[in-house]
XYZ file of C-alpha atoms in Angstrom:
408
model
C -14.751 -1.308 -80.416
C -13.275 -2.876 -77.671
C -10.506 -5.327 -76.053
C -8.917 -7.189 -73.487
C -6.677 -5.408 -71.137
C -3.216 -4.739 -72.339
C -1.993 -6.176 -69.106
C -2.945 -6.971 -65.382
C -3.948 -3.618 -63.512
C 0.173 -2.249 -62.024
C -2.145 0.270 -59.973
C -5.146 -0.820 -57.921
C -8.275 1.544 -58.554
C -8.838 4.750 -60.768
C -8.827 3.882 -64.660
C -5.875 0.830 -64.758
C -7.926 -1.326 -62.723
C -9.286 -4.814 -63.949
C -12.874 -3.374 -65.573
C -14.195 -6.696 -67.539
C -16.992 -8.724 -65.828
C -14.723 -11.587 -65.542
C -11.102 -12.404 -64.122
C -8.603 -13.162 -67.656
C -9.010 -17.478 -65.552
C -13.214 -17.125 -66.186
C -12.577 -16.072 -69.320
C -9.279 -18.286 -70.337
C -12.519 -20.910 -69.402
C -14.817 -19.854 -71.397
C -12.577 -19.710 -74.439
C -12.017 -22.886 -73.902
C -14.855 -24.216 -73.944
C -15.787 -22.365 -76.997
C -13.688 -23.475 -79.192
C -14.799 -26.929 -78.346
C -10.878 -27.548 -76.626
C -9.667 -29.121 -72.858
C -10.389 -26.900 -70.370
C -6.697 -25.538 -69.298
C -4.537 -27.049 -66.656
C -2.565 -25.150 -64.031
C 0.687 -26.159 -62.534
C 0.572 -24.098 -59.004
C -0.372 -20.810 -59.814
C 2.693 -19.862 -62.635
C 2.454 -22.347 -65.314
C -0.822 -23.473 -67.201
C -1.898 -25.850 -70.218
C -3.697 -24.402 -72.363
C -4.426 -25.824 -76.455
C -1.070 -27.837 -76.191
C 1.490 -25.168 -75.064
C 2.349 -24.729 -72.104
C 2.505 -20.927 -70.555
C 4.690 -20.171 -67.924
C 4.277 -16.970 -66.171
C 8.562 -16.630 -65.896
C 8.955 -15.900 -69.309
C 6.515 -12.842 -69.584
C 8.109 -10.901 -66.483
C 11.197 -10.422 -67.196
C 11.409 -6.913 -65.068
C 12.678 -9.332 -62.159
C 11.442 -8.401 -58.247
C 7.342 -8.271 -58.293
C 4.997 -5.943 -56.917
C 3.188 -6.531 -54.718
C 0.129 -4.667 -56.564
C 1.169 -7.080 -59.335
C -2.692 -9.243 -58.126
C -2.122 -12.441 -58.071
C -0.382 -14.721 -60.448
C -2.292 -17.208 -61.925
C -4.615 -14.257 -63.368
C -1.366 -11.830 -64.661
C -0.895 -15.885 -66.507
C -4.137 -16.256 -68.036
C -3.993 -12.638 -69.055
C -0.740 -13.004 -70.722
C -2.128 -16.859 -71.801
C -4.777 -14.880 -73.266
C -3.373 -12.230 -75.293
C -1.335 -15.081 -77.304
C -4.321 -16.566 -78.391
C -5.509 -13.715 -80.419
C -7.725 -12.516 -78.410
C -8.600 -8.124 -79.832
C -6.174 -6.049 -77.365
C -7.767 -3.031 -75.466
C -6.983 0.058 -77.622
C -8.513 3.557 -78.392
C -10.546 4.284 -81.016
C -9.651 7.539 -82.378
C -12.637 9.412 -84.845
C -12.759 11.685 -87.072
C -15.334 14.723 -86.083
C -17.271 16.098 -88.863
C -19.778 19.275 -89.295
C -22.338 18.166 -91.745
C -22.211 21.776 -92.768
C -19.034 21.724 -94.420
C -18.817 17.650 -94.154
C -15.460 17.643 -96.299
C -13.358 19.016 -93.537
C -12.010 17.833 -90.395
C -13.500 19.367 -87.004
C -10.862 17.548 -84.958
C -11.073 13.979 -82.951
C -12.236 11.673 -80.275
C -10.596 8.854 -78.715
C -12.549 7.126 -76.618
C -12.621 3.090 -74.879
C -15.982 1.243 -75.387
C -16.669 -1.370 -73.022
C -19.170 -4.044 -73.972
C -20.625 -5.944 -71.545
C -23.119 -8.696 -71.891
C -26.739 -8.051 -69.892
C -26.499 -11.350 -67.876
C -22.601 -11.260 -66.716
C -22.933 -7.959 -63.425
C -21.744 -4.897 -64.650
C -19.350 -2.490 -63.019
C -19.781 0.282 -61.750
C -18.327 3.630 -63.999
C -14.903 4.388 -63.268
C -13.319 8.426 -63.025
C -11.742 10.074 -66.271
C -11.695 13.158 -65.104
C -7.666 14.216 -65.516
C -5.720 13.766 -62.604
C -4.535 17.387 -61.108
C -0.587 18.401 -61.221
C 0.245 18.774 -58.026
C 1.962 22.197 -57.404
C 6.095 21.909 -56.420
C 9.456 23.531 -56.147
C 12.328 22.550 -56.712
C 15.151 24.463 -55.358
C 19.214 23.683 -57.250
C 21.971 25.254 -55.030
C 25.129 26.044 -56.963
C 28.352 25.787 -54.399
C 31.293 25.116 -56.919
C 32.809 23.996 -60.537
C 35.980 22.189 -61.105
C 38.104 22.301 -64.080
C 36.233 24.081 -66.114
C 38.638 25.316 -69.088
C 40.049 28.023 -69.650
C 38.795 29.375 -73.190
C 40.392 33.174 -72.908
C 43.717 34.709 -73.221
C 43.843 37.824 -71.047
C 46.918 40.918 -72.382
C 49.688 39.174 -70.160
C 49.168 35.853 -71.708
C 47.892 33.718 -68.304
C 44.888 31.513 -68.941
C 41.757 32.535 -66.977
C 37.714 32.388 -66.989
C 35.126 34.157 -66.385
C 32.956 31.784 -65.071
C 29.196 31.283 -64.305
C 26.304 28.549 -64.431
C 22.961 29.016 -66.042
C 20.618 26.531 -64.908
C 16.338 26.030 -65.847
C 14.363 22.862 -66.649
C 13.558 21.580 -69.812
C 10.361 23.103 -71.682
C 10.074 26.429 -69.243
C 11.335 29.245 -70.787
C 12.446 30.787 -67.910
C 16.532 30.598 -67.093
C 18.298 31.610 -64.763
C 21.699 32.547 -63.750
C 24.837 32.630 -60.583
C 26.547 36.193 -61.099
C 30.614 35.646 -62.719
C 33.363 34.553 -61.211
C 36.317 36.786 -63.236
C 39.440 35.645 -63.590
C 39.515 32.444 -62.859
C 42.895 31.147 -63.175
C 42.467 27.899 -62.562
C 39.592 26.498 -63.449
C 37.513 26.567 -59.939
C 34.404 28.976 -59.512
C 33.079 29.564 -56.724
C 29.151 30.285 -55.974
C 26.688 29.918 -53.557
C 23.400 30.464 -55.496
C 20.156 29.200 -55.378
C 18.205 28.642 -58.581
C 14.143 28.238 -57.020
C 11.460 26.328 -60.357
C 7.856 26.265 -59.624
C 6.057 23.585 -61.658
C 3.296 21.396 -62.243
C 4.052 17.289 -61.830
C 1.739 14.325 -62.657
C 3.196 11.590 -59.654
C 1.075 8.612 -61.762
C 3.563 9.492 -65.088
C 6.507 11.588 -63.849
C 6.802 14.657 -66.107
C 6.054 17.979 -65.363
C 2.704 19.950 -67.432
C 3.160 23.321 -69.066
C 0.159 25.221 -70.325
C 1.676 27.969 -72.438
C -0.339 29.563 -75.352
C 0.930 28.068 -79.089
C 1.800 31.728 -80.881
C 1.243 35.395 -80.019
C -1.696 35.328 -80.910
C -3.405 32.359 -79.432
C -6.272 33.325 -76.773
C -6.663 29.568 -74.849
C -3.497 27.765 -74.153
C -3.161 24.254 -74.073
C -1.265 22.042 -72.386
C 2.239 20.188 -72.738
C 3.893 17.528 -71.203
C 7.302 16.744 -70.259
C 9.947 14.848 -68.760
C 11.559 16.476 -65.631
C 14.956 17.378 -66.988
C 17.076 19.699 -65.222
C 19.341 21.783 -67.602
C 22.762 23.151 -66.209
C 25.081 24.744 -68.555
C 28.619 26.745 -67.630
C 29.470 29.708 -69.640
C 32.226 31.594 -69.729
C 31.403 35.175 -69.614
C 32.501 38.194 -72.515
C 31.917 42.514 -72.095
C 32.761 42.494 -76.132
C 31.750 39.364 -78.204
C 28.783 36.699 -77.377
C 28.954 34.215 -74.793
C 31.748 31.375 -75.110
C 29.578 27.876 -74.363
C 31.756 25.226 -72.239
C 29.738 22.291 -70.577
C 26.569 21.099 -70.082
C 24.533 18.580 -67.927
C 21.301 17.305 -68.001
C 19.338 15.754 -65.483
C 15.992 13.946 -65.892
C 14.831 14.100 -61.113
C 13.330 11.224 -61.713
C 15.843 8.431 -63.120
C 19.499 10.659 -62.732
C 23.352 9.524 -62.032
C 24.070 9.061 -57.629
C 26.369 12.419 -57.240
C 30.331 11.684 -56.195
C 31.566 12.659 -52.546
C 34.649 13.981 -54.064
C 35.581 15.876 -56.635
C 38.976 14.303 -57.741
C 36.429 10.814 -58.161
C 34.112 12.419 -61.085
C 34.618 11.813 -65.201
C 32.893 11.480 -68.221
C 32.193 7.631 -67.105
C 29.227 8.191 -64.019
C 27.018 9.261 -66.984
C 24.896 6.577 -67.822
C 24.779 7.020 -72.325
C 29.126 6.816 -70.764
C 31.384 5.463 -73.630
C 31.981 1.707 -71.988
C 28.552 1.496 -71.125
C 29.638 1.508 -67.848
C 26.331 0.725 -65.411
C 26.001 3.532 -63.732
C 23.651 3.899 -60.339
C 20.843 5.738 -60.927
C 18.295 7.784 -58.254
C 14.611 9.320 -58.301
C 15.580 13.212 -56.594
C 11.511 12.767 -55.871
C 12.036 10.289 -53.910
C 14.836 10.783 -52.081
C 13.723 14.688 -52.366
C 17.428 16.105 -50.663
C 20.922 14.806 -53.171
C 23.312 17.001 -52.913
C 27.171 16.384 -54.679
C 29.232 16.173 -57.625
C 28.535 16.022 -61.125
C 30.521 15.442 -64.242
C 29.953 19.064 -66.933
C 30.895 18.373 -70.437
C 30.848 19.124 -74.233
C 29.503 17.029 -76.924
C 32.713 16.080 -80.278
C 31.991 16.050 -83.256
C 30.008 12.869 -85.413
C 33.963 10.536 -84.817
C 35.068 12.132 -82.087
C 34.513 11.918 -78.389
C 32.784 14.071 -75.543
C 35.257 15.758 -73.573
C 35.321 16.346 -69.753
C 34.756 20.140 -69.405
C 34.541 20.652 -65.818
C 33.046 19.601 -62.722
C 29.977 21.100 -60.780
C 28.838 20.490 -57.443
C 25.121 20.974 -56.289
C 22.530 20.174 -54.049
C 19.061 20.033 -55.695
C 15.570 19.718 -53.606
C 11.835 18.991 -53.700
C 8.883 20.826 -52.458
C 5.488 20.517 -52.424
C 4.042 23.658 -52.461
C 3.096 23.358 -48.529
C 6.807 22.811 -47.544
C 7.970 25.704 -50.059
C 6.101 28.124 -48.437
C 7.118 26.566 -44.966
C 11.425 27.172 -45.484
C 11.039 30.139 -47.828
C 14.556 30.617 -49.990
C 14.647 33.644 -52.331
C 16.919 33.500 -55.363
C 19.961 34.145 -55.043
C 21.967 35.063 -52.431
C 18.410 37.444 -51.393
C 15.939 37.543 -49.655
C 15.267 35.243 -47.265
C 18.574 33.995 -47.574
C 17.746 30.738 -45.496
C 16.816 27.257 -46.123
C 20.376 27.365 -46.194
C 21.640 30.257 -46.046
C 23.959 31.612 -47.899
C 27.448 32.946 -47.673
C 29.096 34.673 -50.109
C 31.473 33.257 -52.042
C 35.084 32.848 -50.342
C 36.762 34.084 -53.782
C 40.120 34.798 -54.591
C 41.256 38.664 -54.916
C 41.985 38.634 -58.601
C 38.718 37.518 -59.050
C 37.966 41.170 -60.451
C 36.040 43.412 -63.620
C 39.635 45.126 -64.616
C 37.950 47.880 -65.921
C 35.891 48.438 -63.129
C 38.781 48.546 -59.997
C 42.303 49.327 -62.025
C 44.504 49.352 -58.300
C 43.270 46.508 -58.399
C 44.387 46.303 -61.625
C 48.115 47.480 -61.272
C 48.636 45.414 -58.476
C 47.414 41.739 -59.447
C 47.734 42.057 -63.227
C 50.739 44.619 -63.821
C 52.137 44.232 -60.950
C 52.193 40.249 -60.429
C 53.635 39.423 -63.931
C 55.191 42.729 -65.094
C 57.326 43.641 -61.257
C 60.805 42.572 -62.077
C 60.575 44.122 -65.556
C 59.144 47.026 -63.637
C 62.291 47.333 -60.590
C 64.805 46.623 -63.645
C 63.538 49.595 -65.187
C 63.053 52.199 -62.676
C 66.928 50.621 -61.277
C 68.264 51.162 -64.755
C 66.330 55.046 -64.490
C 68.067 56.023 -61.936
C 71.965 53.910 -63.290
C 71.204 56.305 -66.464
C 69.658 59.739 -64.160
C 72.838 59.456 -62.077
C 75.000 58.442 -65.679
C 73.179 62.002 -67.339
C 73.725 63.373 -63.773
C 77.311 62.948 -63.954
C 77.745 64.282 -67.427
C 76.275 66.955 -66.735
C 77.423 68.564 -64.104
C 81.577 67.318 -64.288
C 82.777 69.619 -66.572
C 81.723 73.027 -64.282
C 84.135 70.990 -61.347
C 86.326 69.803 -62.567
C 86.876 74.446 -63.950
C 86.012 75.211 -60.383
C 88.979 73.063 -59.414
C 91.908 74.085 -61.913
C 90.698 78.053 -61.620
C 90.559 77.044 -57.294
C 94.344 75.974 -58.290
C 95.808 78.765 -60.051
């Protein structure tokens, strides 16, 4: 089985180039002749009258600006017209493989396309269908700060707080990375200056990430999976004796991601492409820009009848590097060496950010004293007064008897 291309090739060369021996306009003229119809009548290169119908190029191409690689307009219009006339479109044939020894059990499937050319026509050269080799790339993400994170815990002193850390990974990869913990955030702010590094393989033509993994533990060979390049970022509350609490989520498709905000105060859920108001959002591609930095919203999905909730804001820098650039500009994970490109200083956290049972003196100063100092001072004054009264009561009879004896 063979058919005509579904669309004019958008990229010159490769398996998507025009493979037929004749161009669409020639095929359209030949089809009219074989059907005993008048030849097509062209009005410029954007309209054609065929079989009692006028076909316009603008009716088929509604994607806006025309790319320079799309080819001549008259060829594109002729191809659209042929497909409307009912010619068999190009398709991939799928056939099941069988073993003659066990013909009832399928042994797999093969997918092929077949091109049939008349001997009288000029047969184009065969095309190279070798699978594309993915590029080795590296994604670097620096988590600088978070703000307005929901406070999920209550300390024994009654303060609302969270022990915040940020987790990140590429969807489809098993390896997740996370920052250190910003302990005792009392205002929803966390400071990290922490770097993630994710190497991955990328197919630019398909805009997907290629992952090779075993289907299960006992598999001998790895199979190939293709996923959109999606970076997942989550905020969590660290707990010692119970499971950590999930606080917020952000997913960024690196080929089509919302533009970052310069300031945290301007961040809202309306910055997400699937916002509830249907508001258009400016989108960018990290693969085009190579580097983006700014603030994005973190959210938690509501129930069936509940809207999303804004649960925080995160400031990040994302950068895509080729394998060669990554080797020329090395950078370690977190704040490990080589801590360069760029150099990350330790986060400037308040003195109240510490793990309470590892710093007893800080706990006394920043937790006990800050919250109960007036009670402590009042208690000490009261004890001093009680001690003085007790001392007076204890010593008064003796002093009084001494004075009486002295007078006698």
